[in-house]
Short mmCIF file of C-alpha atoms in Angstrom, two decimals:
data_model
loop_
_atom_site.label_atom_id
_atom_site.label_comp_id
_atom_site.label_asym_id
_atom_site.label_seq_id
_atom_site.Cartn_x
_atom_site.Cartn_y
_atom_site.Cartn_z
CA UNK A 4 -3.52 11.84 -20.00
CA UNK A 5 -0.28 10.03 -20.11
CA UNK A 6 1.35 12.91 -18.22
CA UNK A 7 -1.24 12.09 -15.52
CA UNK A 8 -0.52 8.24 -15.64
CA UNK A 9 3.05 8.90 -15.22
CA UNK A 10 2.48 11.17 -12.10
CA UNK A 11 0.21 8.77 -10.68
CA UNK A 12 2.72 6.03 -11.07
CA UNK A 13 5.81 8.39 -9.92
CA UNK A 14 3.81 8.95 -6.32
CA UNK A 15 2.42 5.24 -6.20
CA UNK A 16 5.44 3.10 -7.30
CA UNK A 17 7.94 5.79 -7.31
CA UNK A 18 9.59 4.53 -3.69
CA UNK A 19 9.42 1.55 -4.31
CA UNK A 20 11.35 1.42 -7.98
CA UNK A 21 14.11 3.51 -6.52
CA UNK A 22 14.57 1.44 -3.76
CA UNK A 23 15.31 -1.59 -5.90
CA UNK A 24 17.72 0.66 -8.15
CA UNK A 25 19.70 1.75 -5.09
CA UNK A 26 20.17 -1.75 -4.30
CA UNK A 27 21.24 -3.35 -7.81
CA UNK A 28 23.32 -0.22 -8.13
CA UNK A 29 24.59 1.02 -4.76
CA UNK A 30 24.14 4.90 -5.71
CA UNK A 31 21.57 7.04 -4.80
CA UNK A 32 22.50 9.66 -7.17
CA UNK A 33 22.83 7.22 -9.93
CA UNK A 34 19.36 5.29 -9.04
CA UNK A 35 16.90 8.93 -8.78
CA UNK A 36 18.69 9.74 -12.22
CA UNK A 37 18.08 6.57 -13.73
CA UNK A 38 14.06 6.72 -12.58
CA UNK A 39 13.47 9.96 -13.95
CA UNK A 40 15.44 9.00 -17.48
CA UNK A 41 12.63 6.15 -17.12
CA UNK A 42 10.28 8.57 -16.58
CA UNK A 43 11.20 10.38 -19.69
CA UNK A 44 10.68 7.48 -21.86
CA UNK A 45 7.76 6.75 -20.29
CA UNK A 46 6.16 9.88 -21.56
CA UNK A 47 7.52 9.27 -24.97
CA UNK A 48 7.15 5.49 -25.42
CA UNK A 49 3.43 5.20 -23.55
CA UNK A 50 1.39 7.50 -25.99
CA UNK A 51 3.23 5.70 -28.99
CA UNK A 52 2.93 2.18 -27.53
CA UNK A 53 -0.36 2.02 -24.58
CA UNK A 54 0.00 1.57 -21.02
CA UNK A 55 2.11 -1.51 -20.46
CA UNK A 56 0.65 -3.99 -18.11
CA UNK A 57 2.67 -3.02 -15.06
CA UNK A 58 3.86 0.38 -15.28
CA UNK A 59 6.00 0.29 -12.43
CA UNK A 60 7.98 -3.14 -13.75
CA UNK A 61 8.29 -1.33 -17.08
CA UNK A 62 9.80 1.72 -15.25
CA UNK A 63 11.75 -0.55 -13.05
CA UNK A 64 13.07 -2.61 -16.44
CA UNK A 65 14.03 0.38 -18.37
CA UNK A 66 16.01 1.98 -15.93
CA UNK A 67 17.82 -1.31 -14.99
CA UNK A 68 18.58 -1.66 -18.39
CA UNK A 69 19.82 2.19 -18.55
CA UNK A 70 21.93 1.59 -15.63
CA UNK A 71 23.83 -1.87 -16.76
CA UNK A 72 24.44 0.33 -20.13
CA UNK A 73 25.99 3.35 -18.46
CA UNK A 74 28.05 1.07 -16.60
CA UNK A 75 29.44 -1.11 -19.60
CA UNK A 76 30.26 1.76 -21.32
CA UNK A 77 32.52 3.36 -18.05
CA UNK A 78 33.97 -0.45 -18.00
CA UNK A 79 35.43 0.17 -21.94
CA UNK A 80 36.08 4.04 -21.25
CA UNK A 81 37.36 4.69 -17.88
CA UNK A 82 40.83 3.78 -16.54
CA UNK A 83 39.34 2.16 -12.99
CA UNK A 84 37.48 -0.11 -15.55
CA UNK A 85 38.23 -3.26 -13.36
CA UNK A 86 36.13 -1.95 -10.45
CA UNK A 87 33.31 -1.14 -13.05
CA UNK A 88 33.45 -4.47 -13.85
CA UNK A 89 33.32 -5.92 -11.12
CA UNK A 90 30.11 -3.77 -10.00
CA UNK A 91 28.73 -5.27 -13.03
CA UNK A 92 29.76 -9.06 -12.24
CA UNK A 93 28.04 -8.60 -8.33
CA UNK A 94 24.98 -7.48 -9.80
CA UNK A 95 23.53 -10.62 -10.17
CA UNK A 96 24.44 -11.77 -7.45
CA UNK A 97 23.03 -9.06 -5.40
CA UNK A 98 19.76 -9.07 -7.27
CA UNK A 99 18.96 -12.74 -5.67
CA UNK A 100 21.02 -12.27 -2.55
CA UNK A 101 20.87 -10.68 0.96
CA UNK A 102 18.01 -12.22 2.80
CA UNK A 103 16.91 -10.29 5.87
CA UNK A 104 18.76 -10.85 8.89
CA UNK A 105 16.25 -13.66 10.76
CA UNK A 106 12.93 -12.05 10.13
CA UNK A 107 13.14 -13.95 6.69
CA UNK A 108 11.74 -10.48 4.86
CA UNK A 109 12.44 -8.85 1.57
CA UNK A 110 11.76 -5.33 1.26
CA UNK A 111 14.04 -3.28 -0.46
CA UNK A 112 12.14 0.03 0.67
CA UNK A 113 12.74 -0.93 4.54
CA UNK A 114 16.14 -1.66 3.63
CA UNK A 115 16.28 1.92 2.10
CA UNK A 116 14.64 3.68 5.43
CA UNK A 117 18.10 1.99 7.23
CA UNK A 118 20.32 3.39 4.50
CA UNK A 119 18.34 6.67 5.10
CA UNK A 120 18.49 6.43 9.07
CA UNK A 121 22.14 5.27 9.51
CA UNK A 122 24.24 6.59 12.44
CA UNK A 123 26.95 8.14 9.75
CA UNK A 124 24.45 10.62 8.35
CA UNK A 125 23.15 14.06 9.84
CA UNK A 126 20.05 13.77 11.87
CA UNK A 127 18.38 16.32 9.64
CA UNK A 128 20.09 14.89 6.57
CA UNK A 129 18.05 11.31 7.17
CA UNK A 130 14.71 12.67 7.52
CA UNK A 131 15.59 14.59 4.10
CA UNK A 132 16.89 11.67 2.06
CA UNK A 133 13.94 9.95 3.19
CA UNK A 134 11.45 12.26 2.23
CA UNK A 135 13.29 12.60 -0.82
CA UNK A 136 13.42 8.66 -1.94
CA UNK A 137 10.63 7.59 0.47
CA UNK A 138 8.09 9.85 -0.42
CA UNK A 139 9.23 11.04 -3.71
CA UNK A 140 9.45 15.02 -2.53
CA UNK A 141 11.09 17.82 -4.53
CA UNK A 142 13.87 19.77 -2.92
CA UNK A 143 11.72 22.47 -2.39
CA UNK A 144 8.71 20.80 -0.51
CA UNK A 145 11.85 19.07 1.72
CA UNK A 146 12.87 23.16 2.34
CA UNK A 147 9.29 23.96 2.98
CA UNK A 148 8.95 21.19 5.75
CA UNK A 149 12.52 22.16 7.36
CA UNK A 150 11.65 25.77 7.21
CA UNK A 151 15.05 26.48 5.42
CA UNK A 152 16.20 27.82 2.39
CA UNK A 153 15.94 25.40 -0.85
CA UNK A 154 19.42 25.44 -1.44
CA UNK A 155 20.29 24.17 1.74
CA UNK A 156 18.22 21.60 1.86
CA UNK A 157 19.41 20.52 -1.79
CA UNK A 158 23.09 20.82 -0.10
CA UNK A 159 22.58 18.37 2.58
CA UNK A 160 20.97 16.04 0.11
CA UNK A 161 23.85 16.25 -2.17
CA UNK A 162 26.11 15.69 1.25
CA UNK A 163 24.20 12.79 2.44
CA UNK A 164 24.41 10.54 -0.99
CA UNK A 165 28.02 11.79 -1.00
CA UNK A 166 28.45 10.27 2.44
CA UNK A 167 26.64 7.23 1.16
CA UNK A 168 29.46 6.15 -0.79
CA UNK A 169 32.09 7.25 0.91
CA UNK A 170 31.21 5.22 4.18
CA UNK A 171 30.57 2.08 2.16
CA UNK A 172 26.98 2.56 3.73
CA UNK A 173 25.66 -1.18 3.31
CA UNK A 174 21.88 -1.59 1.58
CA UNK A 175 20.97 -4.10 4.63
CA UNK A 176 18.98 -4.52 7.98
CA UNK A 177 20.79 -4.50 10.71
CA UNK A 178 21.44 -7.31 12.93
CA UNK A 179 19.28 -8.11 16.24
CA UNK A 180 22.25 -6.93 18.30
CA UNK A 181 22.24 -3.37 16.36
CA UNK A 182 18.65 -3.14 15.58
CA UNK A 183 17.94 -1.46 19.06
CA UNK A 184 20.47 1.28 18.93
CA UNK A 185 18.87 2.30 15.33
CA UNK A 186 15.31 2.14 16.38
CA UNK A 187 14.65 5.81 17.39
CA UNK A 188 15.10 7.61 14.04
CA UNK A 189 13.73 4.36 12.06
CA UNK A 190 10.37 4.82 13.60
CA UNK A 191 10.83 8.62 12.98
CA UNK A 192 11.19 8.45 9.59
CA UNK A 193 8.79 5.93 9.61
CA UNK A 194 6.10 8.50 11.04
CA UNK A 195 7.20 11.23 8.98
CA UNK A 196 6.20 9.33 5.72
CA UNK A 197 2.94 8.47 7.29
CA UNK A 198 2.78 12.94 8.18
CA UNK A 199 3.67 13.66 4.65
CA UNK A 200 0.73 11.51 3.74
CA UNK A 201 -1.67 12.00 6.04
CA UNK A 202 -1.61 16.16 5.53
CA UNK A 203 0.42 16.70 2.29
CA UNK A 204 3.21 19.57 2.28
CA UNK A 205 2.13 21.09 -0.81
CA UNK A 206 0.04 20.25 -3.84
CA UNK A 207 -3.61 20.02 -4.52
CA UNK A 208 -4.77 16.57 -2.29
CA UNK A 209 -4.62 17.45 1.28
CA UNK A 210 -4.05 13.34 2.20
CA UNK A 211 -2.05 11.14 -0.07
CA UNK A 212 -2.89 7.54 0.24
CA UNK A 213 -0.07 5.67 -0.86
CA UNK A 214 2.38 7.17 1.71
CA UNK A 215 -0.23 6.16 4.73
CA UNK A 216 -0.38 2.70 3.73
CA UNK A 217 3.34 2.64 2.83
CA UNK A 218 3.94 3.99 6.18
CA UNK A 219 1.90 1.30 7.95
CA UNK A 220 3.20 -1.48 5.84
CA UNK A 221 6.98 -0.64 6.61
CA UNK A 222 5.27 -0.26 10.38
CA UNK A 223 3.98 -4.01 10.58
CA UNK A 224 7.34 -5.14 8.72
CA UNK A 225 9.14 -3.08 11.97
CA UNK A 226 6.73 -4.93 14.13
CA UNK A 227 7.75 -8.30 12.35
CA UNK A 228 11.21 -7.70 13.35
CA UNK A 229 10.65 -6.34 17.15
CA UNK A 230 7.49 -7.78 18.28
CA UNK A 231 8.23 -7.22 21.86
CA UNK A 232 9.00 -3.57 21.59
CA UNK A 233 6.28 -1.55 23.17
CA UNK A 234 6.82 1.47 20.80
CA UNK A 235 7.08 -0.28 17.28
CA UNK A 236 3.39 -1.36 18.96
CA UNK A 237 2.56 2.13 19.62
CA UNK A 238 3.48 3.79 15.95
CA UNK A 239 1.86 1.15 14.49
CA UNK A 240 -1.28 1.68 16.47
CA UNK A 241 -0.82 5.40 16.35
CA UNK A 242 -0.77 5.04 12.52
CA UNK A 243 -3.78 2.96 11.92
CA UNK A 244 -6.05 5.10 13.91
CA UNK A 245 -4.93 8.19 12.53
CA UNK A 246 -5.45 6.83 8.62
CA UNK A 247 -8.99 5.84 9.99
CA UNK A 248 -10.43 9.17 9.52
CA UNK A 249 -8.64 9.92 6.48
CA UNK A 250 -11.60 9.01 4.17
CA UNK A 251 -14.05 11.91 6.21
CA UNK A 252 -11.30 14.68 5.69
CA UNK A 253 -11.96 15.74 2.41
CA UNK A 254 -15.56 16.28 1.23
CA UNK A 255 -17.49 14.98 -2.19
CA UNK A 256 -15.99 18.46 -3.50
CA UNK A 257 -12.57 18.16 -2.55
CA UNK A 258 -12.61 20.75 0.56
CA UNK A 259 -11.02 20.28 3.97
CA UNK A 260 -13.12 19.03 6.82
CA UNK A 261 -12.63 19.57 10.07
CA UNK A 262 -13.10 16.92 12.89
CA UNK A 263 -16.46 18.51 14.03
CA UNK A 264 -17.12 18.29 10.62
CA UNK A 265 -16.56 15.17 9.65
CA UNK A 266 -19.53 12.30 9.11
CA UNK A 267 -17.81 9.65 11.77
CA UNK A 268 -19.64 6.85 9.97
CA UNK A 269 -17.33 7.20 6.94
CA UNK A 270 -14.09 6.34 9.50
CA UNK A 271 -12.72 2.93 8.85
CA UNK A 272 -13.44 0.76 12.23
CA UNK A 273 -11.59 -2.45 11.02
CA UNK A 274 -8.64 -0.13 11.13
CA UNK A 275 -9.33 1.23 14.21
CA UNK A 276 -10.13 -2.11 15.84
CA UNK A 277 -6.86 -3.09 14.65
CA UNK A 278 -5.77 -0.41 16.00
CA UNK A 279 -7.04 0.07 19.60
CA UNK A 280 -6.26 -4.30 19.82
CA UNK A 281 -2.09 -2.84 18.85
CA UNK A 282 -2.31 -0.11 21.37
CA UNK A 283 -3.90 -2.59 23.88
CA UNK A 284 -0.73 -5.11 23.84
CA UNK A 285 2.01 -2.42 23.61
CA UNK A 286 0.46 -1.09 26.70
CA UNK A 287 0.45 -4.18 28.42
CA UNK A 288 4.47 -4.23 27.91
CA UNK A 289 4.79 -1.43 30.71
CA UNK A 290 6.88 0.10 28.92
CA UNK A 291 5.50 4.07 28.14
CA UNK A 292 6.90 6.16 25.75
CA UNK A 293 6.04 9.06 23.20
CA UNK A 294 4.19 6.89 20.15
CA UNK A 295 1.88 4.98 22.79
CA UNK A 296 0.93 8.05 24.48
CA UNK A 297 0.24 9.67 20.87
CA UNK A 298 -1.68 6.38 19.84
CA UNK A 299 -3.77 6.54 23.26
CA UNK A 300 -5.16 10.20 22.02
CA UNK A 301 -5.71 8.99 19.04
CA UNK A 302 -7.79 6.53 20.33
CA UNK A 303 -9.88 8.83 22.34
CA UNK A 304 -10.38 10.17 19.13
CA UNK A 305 -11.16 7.29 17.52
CA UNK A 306 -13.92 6.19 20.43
CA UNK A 307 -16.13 9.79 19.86
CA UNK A 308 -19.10 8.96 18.27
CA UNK A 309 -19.88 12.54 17.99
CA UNK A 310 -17.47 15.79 18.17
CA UNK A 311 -19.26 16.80 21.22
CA UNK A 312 -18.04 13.20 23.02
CA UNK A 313 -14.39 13.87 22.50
CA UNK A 314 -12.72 13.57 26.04
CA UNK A 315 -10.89 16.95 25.69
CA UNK A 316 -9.25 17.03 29.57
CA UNK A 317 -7.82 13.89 29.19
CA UNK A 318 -6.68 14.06 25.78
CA UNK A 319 -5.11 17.40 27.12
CA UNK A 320 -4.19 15.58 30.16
CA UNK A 321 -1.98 13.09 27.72
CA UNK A 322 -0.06 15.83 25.50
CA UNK A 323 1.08 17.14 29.15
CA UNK A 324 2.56 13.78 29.54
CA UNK A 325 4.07 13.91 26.26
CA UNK A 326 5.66 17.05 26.44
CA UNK A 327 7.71 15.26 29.22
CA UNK A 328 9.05 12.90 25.91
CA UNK A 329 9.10 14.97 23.49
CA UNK A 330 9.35 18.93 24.55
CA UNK A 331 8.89 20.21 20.75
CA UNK A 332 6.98 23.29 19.51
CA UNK A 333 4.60 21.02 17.71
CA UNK A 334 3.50 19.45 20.71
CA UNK A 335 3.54 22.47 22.93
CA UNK A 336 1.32 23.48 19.81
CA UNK A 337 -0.89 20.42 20.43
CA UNK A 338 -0.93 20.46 23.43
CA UNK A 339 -2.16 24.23 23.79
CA UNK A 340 -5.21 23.50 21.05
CA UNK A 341 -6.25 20.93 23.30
CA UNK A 342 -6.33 22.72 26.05
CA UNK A 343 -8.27 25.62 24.81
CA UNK A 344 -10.61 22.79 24.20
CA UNK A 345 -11.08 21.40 27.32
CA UNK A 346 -10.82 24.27 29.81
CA UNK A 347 -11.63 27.35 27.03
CA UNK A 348 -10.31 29.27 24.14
CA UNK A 349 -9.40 31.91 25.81
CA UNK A 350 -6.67 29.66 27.63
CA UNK A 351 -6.13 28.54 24.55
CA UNK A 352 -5.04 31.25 22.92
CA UNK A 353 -2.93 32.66 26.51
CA UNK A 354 -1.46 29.46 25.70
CA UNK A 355 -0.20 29.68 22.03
CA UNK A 356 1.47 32.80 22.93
CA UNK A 357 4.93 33.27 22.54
CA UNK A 358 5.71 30.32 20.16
CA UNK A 359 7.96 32.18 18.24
CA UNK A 360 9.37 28.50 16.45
CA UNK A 361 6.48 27.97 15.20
CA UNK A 362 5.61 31.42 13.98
CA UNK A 363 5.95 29.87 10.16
CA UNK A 364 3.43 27.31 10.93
CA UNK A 365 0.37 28.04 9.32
CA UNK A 366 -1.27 25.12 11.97
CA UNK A 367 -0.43 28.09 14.82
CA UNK A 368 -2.10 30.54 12.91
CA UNK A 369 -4.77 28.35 12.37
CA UNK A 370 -5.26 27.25 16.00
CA UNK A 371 -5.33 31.17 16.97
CA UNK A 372 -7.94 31.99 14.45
CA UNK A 373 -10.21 29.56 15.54
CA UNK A 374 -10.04 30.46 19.54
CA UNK A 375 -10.46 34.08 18.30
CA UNK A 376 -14.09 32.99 16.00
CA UNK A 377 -15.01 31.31 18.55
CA UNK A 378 -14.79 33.91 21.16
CA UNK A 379 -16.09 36.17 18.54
CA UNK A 380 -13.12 38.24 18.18
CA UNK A 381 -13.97 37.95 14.17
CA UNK A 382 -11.37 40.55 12.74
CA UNK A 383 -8.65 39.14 14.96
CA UNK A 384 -9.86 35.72 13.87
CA UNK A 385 -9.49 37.32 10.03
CA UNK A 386 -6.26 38.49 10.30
CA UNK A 387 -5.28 35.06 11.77
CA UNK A 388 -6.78 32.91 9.04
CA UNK A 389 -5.07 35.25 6.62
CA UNK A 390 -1.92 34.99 7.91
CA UNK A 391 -2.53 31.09 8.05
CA UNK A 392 -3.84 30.87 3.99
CA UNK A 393 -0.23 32.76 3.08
CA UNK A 394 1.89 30.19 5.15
CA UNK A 395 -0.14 27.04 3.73
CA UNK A 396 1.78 25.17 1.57
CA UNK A 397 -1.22 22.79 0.34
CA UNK A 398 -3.95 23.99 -1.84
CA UNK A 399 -6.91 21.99 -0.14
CA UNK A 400 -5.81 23.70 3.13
CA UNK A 401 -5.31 27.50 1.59
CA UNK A 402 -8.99 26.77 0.20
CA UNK A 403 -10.42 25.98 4.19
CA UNK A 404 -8.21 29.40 5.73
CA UNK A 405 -9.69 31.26 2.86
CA UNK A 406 -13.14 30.07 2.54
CA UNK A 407 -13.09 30.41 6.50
CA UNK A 408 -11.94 34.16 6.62
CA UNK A 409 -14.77 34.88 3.42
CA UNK A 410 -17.35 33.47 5.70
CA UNK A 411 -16.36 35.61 8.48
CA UNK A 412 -15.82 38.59 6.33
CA UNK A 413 -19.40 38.59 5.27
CA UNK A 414 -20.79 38.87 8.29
CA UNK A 415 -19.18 41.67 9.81
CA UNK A 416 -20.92 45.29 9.85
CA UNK A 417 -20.00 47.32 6.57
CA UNK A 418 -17.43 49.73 7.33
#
């Protein structure tokens, strides 16, 4: 039980108690090992003592307290004592300090996305370290999302935090004048939380909650800060019509359902409302670009009442116009499922040939399987979902390939 309460809190709070250690204490390293010493206690103290009030202030408290001890003792032991010391004497000062550059917001986990995002680090290296303090991921669901080995992924953590330091990398948002150049890979990382929730890496809930809403808070804070920029509209709007559906993806029993599946009346239309009125003004700026064109087929989507209404050509019309932004094997992915849906599956499936980047993708051997069922091609379609079940790295989604390639099974002739 406490075990569970602990997890729960690690994925709820998790980001948002490491982001207020890395600023009292400037050290990435030093903040993730203080939260899971916190953790440990936790597990200890909680069955012995009940379920403080707020678990995450406890965690945060603890590990605060961990952290000022650690660096006392270095202050009495260690011959570069006077710098220790004076780490401890700007704590304080640092805990109340550091307003956000004219937006007049505090929020130590956006500060944490720039510290993540900053121009000194590896492009790869800031989507990690955010996925790693955003999002709370091991080094081994980071690997799985990179598609590389686990200890290179834990290397270019461990090079990133190193970097960190060594560049004096400051816990703050940048200016107006510098917020423009940083934009791009803020709202990237910014989207990739919102991925990691929306369709979980690995474990055993295909959509995590917490990271979606985190995602779209940190997305109206970005908003808050550039109102006039047509793409922070777009992500935002992107984001809130995508969580929309999120209640209808998983049924009563905890399996995967698809969008033909889903029951449309369980979709949340304040958010997409909010939505479509977000994607309505950033349009109005005249300013395309790859988030607003991903928002608009959302919102196509979003405006089905019924599978059968979805405006497949021009939803397969838009990812042609994307691929123009953003020429990635996930789109040319995208934008080959939706074509198989608007014009056929078998130019669907012409289409997803020869994706060899995306040949670890359990989505591509998905997308295959299901243009092969549905032009009855069942033991290619088998083979497909098979191949799909042994790349998925989530459990709810290994369940759906499986159960999908059963069903099929069982209605082919006996051999």
């Amino acid at each position: 039980m406490v075990v569970r309460v602990v997890d729960e809190v690690c994925r709820r709070e998790g980001g948002k108690v490491l982001a207020g250690l890395i600023r009292r204490f400037g050290d990435i390293g030093l903040a993730e090992d203080l939260l899971q010493d916190a953790y440990a206690r936790a597990l200890e103290r909680w069955p012995r003592d009940g379920l403080p009030d707020n678990p995450a202030g406890w965690l945060s408290t603890v590990a605060r307290n961990r952290g000022l001890d650690i660096l006392r003792r270095a202050a009495r032991t260690l011959d570069d004592s006077a710098e220790v010391l004076a780490r401890l004497e700007a704590l304080p000062a640092l805990e109340a300090s550091e307003p956000l550059h004219e937006a007049g917001l505090e929020d130590d986990r956006l500060r944490l996305i720039f510290v993540c995002c900053h121009p000194a680090l590896h492009p790869r290296a800031q989507s990690a370290l955010a996925l790693r303090t955003l999002c709370g991921l091991s080094t081994r669901e980071i690997a799985r999302a990179f598609c590389e080995s686990e200890a290179t992924t834990a290397q270019r953590l461990v090079r990133a935090k190193r970097k960190i330091i060594e560049a004096k990398i400051p816990f703050v948002i940048p200016t107006a004048t510098d917020l423009p150049g940083r934009l791009a890979i803020v709202l990237q990382v910014i989207y990739l939380v919102f991925n990691e929730g929306y369709g979980a890496t690995g474990g055993s809930r295909l959509v995590r909650t917490d990271l979606c809403r985190e995602a779209i808070r940190l997305g109206r804070l970005m908003q808050h800060l550039m109102p006039g920029d047509a793409e922070v509209g777009g992500l935002l709007a992107l984001m809130l019509l995508t969580h929309a559906r999120s209640a209808a993806r998983v049924s009563d029993l905890g399996e995967l359902l698809t969008l033909e599946e889903q029951d449309r009346s369980r979709w949340d239309r304040g958010a997409i409302a909010e939505g479509l009125a977000v994607l309505d003004a950033a349009l109005a700026l005249r300013r395309p670009g790859p988030y607003q064109l991903q928002a608009a087929i959302a919102a196509l989507h979003a405006r089905a009442g019924r599978a059968a209404d979805t405006d497949w050509p021009q939803i397969a019309a838009l990812y042609r116009a994307l691929q123009r932004y953003l020429p990635t094997p996930v789109v040319q992915m995208n934008a080959a499922v939706a074509l198989g849906m608007a014009e056929g599956p078998r130019q669907g499936l012409g289409a997803l040939k020869h994706m060899a980047a995306m040949e670890t993708s359990h989505y591509l051997h998905a997308a295959r399987a299901e243009f092969h069922r549905r032009l009855g091609e069942l033991p290619e379609a088998c083979a497909a979902y098979a191949r799909a079940a042994q790349l998925a790295g989530n459990e709810v989604e290994r369940a759906w390939l499986q159960a999908r390639r059963a069903n099929i099974l069982s209605s082919l002739p006996a051999a």
